[in-house]
């Protein structure tokens, strides 16, 4: 089954710095999605990038996708304390129909030090 | 839009008891997913429904787990009998269309503790 693996498992940076998280997966995908989870809450969708796209932006977020390396990265620029959360990548395979379930990695725990 | 609503938020029960978790998806969404989250295993997809029909329940750990979606606005996940290893946070999520093309909207989860 598809499964993204995030790297690093934990990341601590100073407020204002950029944070980069990586995701690797095993087989071909239709798209890759990034989610954020604040402590004690459900996951919140951040961005979806399709397999034919290489880069996508949303506010301070930049996502890249390299299908040849089966990897994606999430960059958060000018980090803020409120960005402290766990970040997950999730994939849906090419064989999946529209109703397939997303498979999540174990996440990167990001801590922004004030 | 109230988002995905799950109840209860916390459930503490004794081993052997029946547990029922409830979910109300976002109105108009036609896919519903149940996930379980633990430190050891991360987020696991248990089952998902499309148009109220179970599509894939291969993630359901064993026969003690069952899920139903009697209509488009309600789903339940039942564990009978419950065991301590079922302790986890259970999330319900819904999407417009499948997860392949649409983002998932998650509820805030039910934290289950089985003693």
PDB file of C-alpha atoms in Angstrom:
ATOM      1  CA  UNK A   1       0.000   0.000   0.000  1.00  0.00           C
ATOM      2  CA  UNK A   2       1.060   3.594  -0.467  1.00  0.00           C
ATOM      3  CA  UNK A   3       2.737   5.226   2.476  1.00  0.00           C
ATOM      4  CA  UNK A   4       4.620   8.451   2.764  1.00  0.00           C
ATOM      5  CA  UNK A   5       7.462   8.722   5.214  1.00  0.00           C
ATOM      6  CA  UNK A   6       8.305  12.132   6.546  1.00  0.00           C
ATOM      7  CA  UNK A   7      11.777  13.268   7.421  1.00  0.00           C
ATOM      8  CA  UNK A   8      12.893  14.471   9.876  1.00  0.00           C
ATOM      9  CA  UNK A   9      10.709  13.025  12.620  1.00  0.00           C
ATOM     10  CA  UNK A  10      11.177  16.197  14.648  1.00  0.00           C
ATOM     11  CA  UNK A  11      12.419  19.681  13.816  1.00  0.00           C
ATOM     12  CA  UNK A  12      13.001  22.639  16.106  1.00  0.00           C
ATOM     13  CA  UNK A  13      13.822  26.075  14.681  1.00  0.00           C
ATOM     14  CA  UNK A  14      13.707  29.704  15.695  1.00  0.00           C
ATOM     15  CA  UNK A  15      10.767  31.892  14.797  1.00  0.00           C
ATOM     16  CA  UNK A  16      11.366  33.625  11.497  1.00  0.00           C
ATOM     17  CA  UNK A  17      13.490  30.833  10.051  1.00  0.00           C
ATOM     18  CA  UNK A  18      12.346  28.581   7.235  1.00  0.00           C
ATOM     19  CA  UNK A  19      11.290  25.010   7.922  1.00  0.00           C
ATOM     20  CA  UNK A  20      11.699  22.219   5.388  1.00  0.00           C
ATOM     21  CA  UNK A  21      10.119  18.808   5.718  1.00  0.00           C
ATOM     22  CA  UNK A  22      10.506  15.930   3.309  1.00  0.00           C
ATOM     23  CA  UNK A  23       8.317  13.031   2.303  1.00  0.00           C
ATOM     24  CA  UNK A  24       9.257   9.895   0.427  1.00  0.00           C
ATOM     25  CA  UNK A  25       6.893   7.289  -0.941  1.00  0.00           C
ATOM     26  CA  UNK A  26       7.221   3.917  -2.563  1.00  0.00           C
ATOM     27  CA  UNK A  27       5.097   3.589  -5.686  1.00  0.00           C
ATOM     28  CA  UNK A  28       3.444   5.751  -8.344  1.00  0.00           C
ATOM     29  CA  UNK A  29       0.874   8.245  -7.152  1.00  0.00           C
ATOM     30  CA  UNK A  30      -2.048  10.258  -8.455  1.00  0.00           C
ATOM     31  CA  UNK A  31      -1.384  13.092  -6.081  1.00  0.00           C
ATOM     32  CA  UNK A  32       0.265  13.913  -2.795  1.00  0.00           C
ATOM     33  CA  UNK A  33      -1.284  15.963  -0.024  1.00  0.00           C
ATOM     34  CA  UNK A  34       0.133  17.709   3.022  1.00  0.00           C
ATOM     35  CA  UNK A  35      -1.779  18.087   6.278  1.00  0.00           C
ATOM     36  CA  UNK A  36      -1.129  19.802   9.603  1.00  0.00           C
ATOM     37  CA  UNK A  37      -2.220  18.568  13.010  1.00  0.00           C
ATOM     38  CA  UNK A  38      -2.240  20.733  16.088  1.00  0.00           C
ATOM     39  CA  UNK A  39      -2.092  18.978  19.428  1.00  0.00           C
ATOM     40  CA  UNK A  40      -5.415  17.414  20.362  1.00  0.00           C
ATOM     41  CA  UNK A  41      -7.071  18.310  17.064  1.00  0.00           C
ATOM     42  CA  UNK A  42      -7.878  16.690  13.764  1.00  0.00           C
ATOM     43  CA  UNK A  43      -5.759  17.040  10.656  1.00  0.00           C
ATOM     44  CA  UNK A  44      -6.174  20.086   8.466  1.00  0.00           C
ATOM     45  CA  UNK A  45      -5.531  19.969   4.741  1.00  0.00           C
ATOM     46  CA  UNK A  46      -2.797  22.335   3.555  1.00  0.00           C
ATOM     47  CA  UNK A  47      -2.095  21.638  -0.086  1.00  0.00           C
ATOM     48  CA  UNK A  48      -2.571  19.032  -2.813  1.00  0.00           C
ATOM     49  CA  UNK A  49      -0.066  18.568  -5.612  1.00  0.00           C
ATOM     50  CA  UNK A  50      -0.845  16.360  -8.592  1.00  0.00           C
ATOM     51  CA  UNK A  51       1.615  13.976 -10.153  1.00  0.00           C
ATOM     52  CA  UNK A  52       2.015  16.199 -13.233  1.00  0.00           C
ATOM     53  CA  UNK A  53       2.883  19.253 -11.137  1.00  0.00           C
ATOM     54  CA  UNK A  54       6.351  20.055  -9.834  1.00  0.00           C
ATOM     55  CA  UNK A  55       5.740  22.955  -7.498  1.00  0.00           C
ATOM     56  CA  UNK A  56       2.830  24.620  -5.789  1.00  0.00           C
ATOM     57  CA  UNK A  57       2.504  27.632  -3.513  1.00  0.00           C
ATOM     58  CA  UNK A  58      -0.041  28.642  -0.914  1.00  0.00           C
ATOM     59  CA  UNK A  59       0.771  31.677   1.196  1.00  0.00           C
ATOM     60  CA  UNK A  60       3.959  30.905   3.128  1.00  0.00           C
ATOM     61  CA  UNK A  61       3.867  27.274   1.999  1.00  0.00           C
ATOM     62  CA  UNK A  62       5.773  25.869  -0.930  1.00  0.00           C
ATOM     63  CA  UNK A  63       5.467  22.234  -1.955  1.00  0.00           C
ATOM     64  CA  UNK A  64       7.628  20.474  -4.502  1.00  0.00           C
ATOM     65  CA  UNK A  65       7.165  17.062  -6.028  1.00  0.00           C
ATOM     66  CA  UNK A  66       9.797  14.938  -7.730  1.00  0.00           C
ATOM     67  CA  UNK A  67       8.130  11.834  -9.109  1.00  0.00           C
ATOM     68  CA  UNK A  68      11.426  10.441 -10.415  1.00  0.00           C
ATOM     69  CA  UNK A  69      12.767  10.374  -6.859  1.00  0.00           C
ATOM     70  CA  UNK A  70       9.364   9.625  -5.332  1.00  0.00           C
ATOM     71  CA  UNK A  71       9.735  12.511  -2.943  1.00  0.00           C
ATOM     72  CA  UNK A  72       8.094  15.755  -1.938  1.00  0.00           C
ATOM     73  CA  UNK A  73       9.089  18.646   0.277  1.00  0.00           C
ATOM     74  CA  UNK A  74       7.100  21.176   2.253  1.00  0.00           C
ATOM     75  CA  UNK A  75       8.743  24.526   2.927  1.00  0.00           C
ATOM     76  CA  UNK A  76       7.279  26.948   5.443  1.00  0.00           C
ATOM     77  CA  UNK A  77       8.862  30.363   5.093  1.00  0.00           C
ATOM     78  CA  UNK A  78       9.173  32.958   7.865  1.00  0.00           C
ATOM     79  CA  UNK A  79       7.941  30.526  10.491  1.00  0.00           C
ATOM     80  CA  UNK A  80       5.712  31.635  13.351  1.00  0.00           C
ATOM     81  CA  UNK A  81       5.016  30.137  16.750  1.00  0.00           C
ATOM     82  CA  UNK A  82       1.555  29.190  15.489  1.00  0.00           C
ATOM     83  CA  UNK A  83       3.180  26.891  12.923  1.00  0.00           C
ATOM     84  CA  UNK A  84       4.134  24.526  15.755  1.00  0.00           C
ATOM     85  CA  UNK A  85       2.330  21.308  14.837  1.00  0.00           C
ATOM     86  CA  UNK A  86       2.830  17.909  13.253  1.00  0.00           C
ATOM     87  CA  UNK A  87       2.930  17.795   9.475  1.00  0.00           C
ATOM     88  CA  UNK A  88       1.920  14.759   7.445  1.00  0.00           C
ATOM     89  CA  UNK A  89       2.137  13.810   3.820  1.00  0.00           C
ATOM     90  CA  UNK A  90      -0.457  11.510   2.338  1.00  0.00           C
ATOM     91  CA  UNK A  91      -0.724   9.694  -0.957  1.00  0.00           C
ATOM     92  CA  UNK A  92      -3.248   8.054  -3.225  1.00  0.00           C
ATOM     93  CA  UNK A  93      -1.944   5.562  -5.748  1.00  0.00           C
ATOM     94  CA  UNK A  94      -2.506   5.539  -9.507  1.00  0.00           C
ATOM     95  CA  UNK A  95      -4.624   2.417  -9.255  1.00  0.00           C
ATOM     96  CA  UNK A  96      -6.950   4.098  -6.844  1.00  0.00           C
ATOM     97  CA  UNK A  97     -10.326   5.304  -7.888  1.00  0.00           C
ATOM     98  CA  UNK A  98     -11.865   8.473  -6.660  1.00  0.00           C
ATOM     99  CA  UNK A  99     -13.005   6.868  -3.456  1.00  0.00           C
ATOM    100  CA  UNK A 100      -9.693   5.482  -2.307  1.00  0.00           C
ATOM    101  CA  UNK A 101      -8.462   6.296   1.148  1.00  0.00           C
ATOM    102  CA  UNK A 102      -5.389   8.389   1.797  1.00  0.00           C
ATOM    103  CA  UNK A 103      -2.420   6.698   3.441  1.00  0.00           C
ATOM    104  CA  UNK A 104      -0.472   8.880   5.858  1.00  0.00           C
ATOM    105  CA  UNK A 105       3.097   8.855   7.061  1.00  0.00           C
ATOM    106  CA  UNK A 106       3.993   9.238  10.736  1.00  0.00           C
ATOM    107  CA  UNK A 107       4.610  12.949  10.453  1.00  0.00           C
ATOM    108  CA  UNK A 108       7.217  15.555  11.263  1.00  0.00           C
ATOM    109  CA  UNK A 109       6.790  17.299  14.595  1.00  0.00           C
ATOM    110  CA  UNK A 110       7.746  20.938  14.077  1.00  0.00           C
ATOM    111  CA  UNK A 111       8.495  23.209  17.016  1.00  0.00           C
ATOM    112  CA  UNK A 112       8.953  26.920  16.460  1.00  0.00           C
ATOM    113  CA  UNK A 113      10.933  28.527  19.269  1.00  0.00           C
ATOM    114  CA  UNK A 114       9.868  32.115  20.000  1.00  0.00           C
TER     115      UNK A 114
ATOM    116  CA  UNK B   1     -20.360  24.933   7.993  1.00  0.00           C
ATOM    117  CA  UNK B   2     -19.831  23.138  11.312  1.00  0.00           C
ATOM    118  CA  UNK B   3     -17.259  20.767   9.931  1.00  0.00           C
ATOM    119  CA  UNK B   4     -17.083  17.077  10.729  1.00  0.00           C
ATOM    120  CA  UNK B   5     -18.582  16.417  14.141  1.00  0.00           C
ATOM    121  CA  UNK B   6     -17.489  13.490  16.262  1.00  0.00           C
ATOM    122  CA  UNK B   7     -18.841  12.323  19.574  1.00  0.00           C
ATOM    123  CA  UNK B   8     -17.916  11.705  22.251  1.00  0.00           C
ATOM    124  CA  UNK B   9     -14.627  13.629  22.488  1.00  0.00           C
ATOM    125  CA  UNK B  10     -13.360  11.324  25.190  1.00  0.00           C
ATOM    126  CA  UNK B  11     -14.423   7.830  26.137  1.00  0.00           C
ATOM    127  CA  UNK B  12     -13.088   5.804  29.026  1.00  0.00           C
ATOM    128  CA  UNK B  13     -14.354   2.279  29.350  1.00  0.00           C
ATOM    129  CA  UNK B  14     -13.432  -1.053  30.850  1.00  0.00           C
ATOM    130  CA  UNK B  15     -12.175  -3.985  28.902  1.00  0.00           C
ATOM    131  CA  UNK B  16     -15.011  -6.053  27.499  1.00  0.00           C
ATOM    132  CA  UNK B  17     -17.446  -3.189  27.183  1.00  0.00           C
ATOM    133  CA  UNK B  18     -19.019  -2.093  23.928  1.00  0.00           C
ATOM    134  CA  UNK B  19     -17.924   1.261  22.563  1.00  0.00           C
ATOM    135  CA  UNK B  20     -19.745   3.271  19.890  1.00  0.00           C
ATOM    136  CA  UNK B  21     -18.145   6.255  18.229  1.00  0.00           C
ATOM    137  CA  UNK B  22     -20.237   8.628  16.158  1.00  0.00           C
ATOM    138  CA  UNK B  23     -19.583  10.886  13.209  1.00  0.00           C
ATOM    139  CA  UNK B  24     -21.554  13.473  11.293  1.00  0.00           C
ATOM    140  CA  UNK B  25     -19.813  14.353   8.020  1.00  0.00           C
ATOM    141  CA  UNK B  26     -19.978  17.688   6.262  1.00  0.00           C
ATOM    142  CA  UNK B  27     -23.258  18.061   4.436  1.00  0.00           C
ATOM    143  CA  UNK B  28     -22.890  17.223   0.760  1.00  0.00           C
ATOM    144  CA  UNK B  29     -19.737  15.164   1.158  1.00  0.00           C
ATOM    145  CA  UNK B  30     -20.157  11.686  -0.259  1.00  0.00           C
ATOM    146  CA  UNK B  31     -17.052   9.946   1.104  1.00  0.00           C
ATOM    147  CA  UNK B  32     -16.440   9.153   4.741  1.00  0.00           C
ATOM    148  CA  UNK B  33     -13.328   7.704   6.347  1.00  0.00           C
ATOM    149  CA  UNK B  34     -12.495   6.287   9.759  1.00  0.00           C
ATOM    150  CA  UNK B  35      -8.871   6.497  10.922  1.00  0.00           C
ATOM    151  CA  UNK B  36      -7.131   5.423  14.118  1.00  0.00           C
ATOM    152  CA  UNK B  37      -4.062   7.236  15.446  1.00  0.00           C
ATOM    153  CA  UNK B  38      -1.515   5.890  17.919  1.00  0.00           C
ATOM    154  CA  UNK B  39       2.051   6.844  18.668  1.00  0.00           C
ATOM    155  CA  UNK B  40       3.304   3.441  17.572  1.00  0.00           C
ATOM    156  CA  UNK B  41       1.438   3.026  14.296  1.00  0.00           C
ATOM    157  CA  UNK B  42       0.581   6.575  13.328  1.00  0.00           C
ATOM    158  CA  UNK B  43      -2.610   7.124  11.335  1.00  0.00           C
ATOM    159  CA  UNK B  44      -4.239   3.971  10.067  1.00  0.00           C
ATOM    160  CA  UNK B  45      -7.162   3.903   7.658  1.00  0.00           C
ATOM    161  CA  UNK B  46      -9.778   1.562   9.070  1.00  0.00           C
ATOM    162  CA  UNK B  47     -12.624   1.823   6.581  1.00  0.00           C
ATOM    163  CA  UNK B  48     -14.104   4.217   4.087  1.00  0.00           C
ATOM    164  CA  UNK B  49     -17.541   4.676   2.597  1.00  0.00           C
ATOM    165  CA  UNK B  50     -18.600   6.175  -0.690  1.00  0.00           C
ATOM    166  CA  UNK B  51     -22.257   7.158  -1.051  1.00  0.00           C
ATOM    167  CA  UNK B  52     -22.949   5.298   2.219  1.00  0.00           C
ATOM    168  CA  UNK B  53     -21.528   2.032   0.877  1.00  0.00           C
ATOM    169  CA  UNK B  54     -18.427   0.499   2.501  1.00  0.00           C
ATOM    170  CA  UNK B  55     -15.741   0.395  -0.187  1.00  0.00           C
ATOM    171  CA  UNK B  56     -12.741  -0.977   1.668  1.00  0.00           C
ATOM    172  CA  UNK B  57     -12.705  -2.324   5.205  1.00  0.00           C
ATOM    173  CA  UNK B  58      -9.377  -4.088   4.934  1.00  0.00           C
ATOM    174  CA  UNK B  59      -7.961  -1.805   7.606  1.00  0.00           C
ATOM    175  CA  UNK B  60     -10.428  -2.927  10.251  1.00  0.00           C
ATOM    176  CA  UNK B  61      -8.207  -4.772  12.713  1.00  0.00           C
ATOM    177  CA  UNK B  62     -10.531  -7.642  13.536  1.00  0.00           C
ATOM    178  CA  UNK B  63     -14.126  -8.764  13.831  1.00  0.00           C
ATOM    179  CA  UNK B  64     -14.557  -6.828  17.046  1.00  0.00           C
ATOM    180  CA  UNK B  65     -14.683  -3.685  14.914  1.00  0.00           C
ATOM    181  CA  UNK B  66     -17.681  -2.777  12.783  1.00  0.00           C
ATOM    182  CA  UNK B  67     -18.788   0.386  11.024  1.00  0.00           C
ATOM    183  CA  UNK B  68     -22.053   1.498   9.556  1.00  0.00           C
ATOM    184  CA  UNK B  69     -23.320   4.428   7.556  1.00  0.00           C
ATOM    185  CA  UNK B  70     -27.115   4.231   7.553  1.00  0.00           C
ATOM    186  CA  UNK B  71     -27.477   7.558   5.770  1.00  0.00           C
ATOM    187  CA  UNK B  72     -25.410  10.351   4.291  1.00  0.00           C
ATOM    188  CA  UNK B  73     -25.267  12.319   7.520  1.00  0.00           C
ATOM    189  CA  UNK B  74     -24.294   9.721  10.095  1.00  0.00           C
ATOM    190  CA  UNK B  75     -21.784   6.962  10.673  1.00  0.00           C
ATOM    191  CA  UNK B  76     -20.809   4.818  13.636  1.00  0.00           C
ATOM    192  CA  UNK B  77     -17.741   2.794  14.527  1.00  0.00           C
ATOM    193  CA  UNK B  78     -18.391   0.099  17.088  1.00  0.00           C
ATOM    194  CA  UNK B  79     -15.937  -1.981  19.080  1.00  0.00           C
ATOM    195  CA  UNK B  80     -17.342  -5.001  20.861  1.00  0.00           C
ATOM    196  CA  UNK B  81     -15.781  -6.202  23.084  1.00  0.00           C
ATOM    197  CA  UNK B  82     -13.194  -3.501  23.652  1.00  0.00           C
ATOM    198  CA  UNK B  83      -9.617  -4.297  24.689  1.00  0.00           C
ATOM    199  CA  UNK B  84      -6.838  -2.116  26.155  1.00  0.00           C
ATOM    200  CA  UNK B  85      -4.929  -2.251  22.844  1.00  0.00           C
ATOM    201  CA  UNK B  86      -7.840  -0.425  21.209  1.00  0.00           C
ATOM    202  CA  UNK B  87      -6.881   2.705  23.137  1.00  0.00           C
ATOM    203  CA  UNK B  88      -6.207   5.387  20.534  1.00  0.00           C
ATOM    204  CA  UNK B  89      -7.631   8.515  18.985  1.00  0.00           C
ATOM    205  CA  UNK B  90     -10.245   7.694  16.374  1.00  0.00           C
ATOM    206  CA  UNK B  91     -10.824  10.217  13.603  1.00  0.00           C
ATOM    207  CA  UNK B  92     -13.632  10.538  11.140  1.00  0.00           C
ATOM    208  CA  UNK B  93     -13.078  12.469   7.932  1.00  0.00           C
ATOM    209  CA  UNK B  94     -15.230  13.308   4.950  1.00  0.00           C
ATOM    210  CA  UNK B  95     -14.574  14.539   1.445  1.00  0.00           C
ATOM    211  CA  UNK B  96     -16.470  15.765  -1.583  1.00  0.00           C
ATOM    212  CA  UNK B  97     -15.714  13.021  -4.021  1.00  0.00           C
ATOM    213  CA  UNK B  98     -12.924  10.605  -3.234  1.00  0.00           C
ATOM    214  CA  UNK B  99      -9.669  11.295  -1.457  1.00  0.00           C
ATOM    215  CA  UNK B 100      -7.969  10.903  -4.781  1.00  0.00           C
ATOM    216  CA  UNK B 101      -9.105  14.300  -5.920  1.00  0.00           C
ATOM    217  CA  UNK B 102     -10.493  16.078  -2.889  1.00  0.00           C
ATOM    218  CA  UNK B 103      -8.971  17.015   0.442  1.00  0.00           C
ATOM    219  CA  UNK B 104     -10.180  15.287   3.580  1.00  0.00           C
ATOM    220  CA  UNK B 105     -11.899  17.245   6.329  1.00  0.00           C
ATOM    221  CA  UNK B 106     -11.243  15.743   9.733  1.00  0.00           C
ATOM    222  CA  UNK B 107     -13.214  15.881  12.931  1.00  0.00           C
ATOM    223  CA  UNK B 108     -11.408  16.517  16.200  1.00  0.00           C
ATOM    224  CA  UNK B 109     -11.400  12.865  17.085  1.00  0.00           C
ATOM    225  CA  UNK B 110     -12.547  10.643  19.924  1.00  0.00           C
ATOM    226  CA  UNK B 111      -9.869   9.728  22.442  1.00  0.00           C
ATOM    227  CA  UNK B 112     -10.648   6.194  23.585  1.00  0.00           C
ATOM    228  CA  UNK B 113      -9.110   4.719  26.703  1.00  0.00           C
ATOM    229  CA  UNK B 114      -9.827   1.107  27.513  1.00  0.00           C
ATOM    230  CA  UNK B 115      -8.716   0.041  30.993  1.00  0.00           C
TER     231      UNK B 115
END
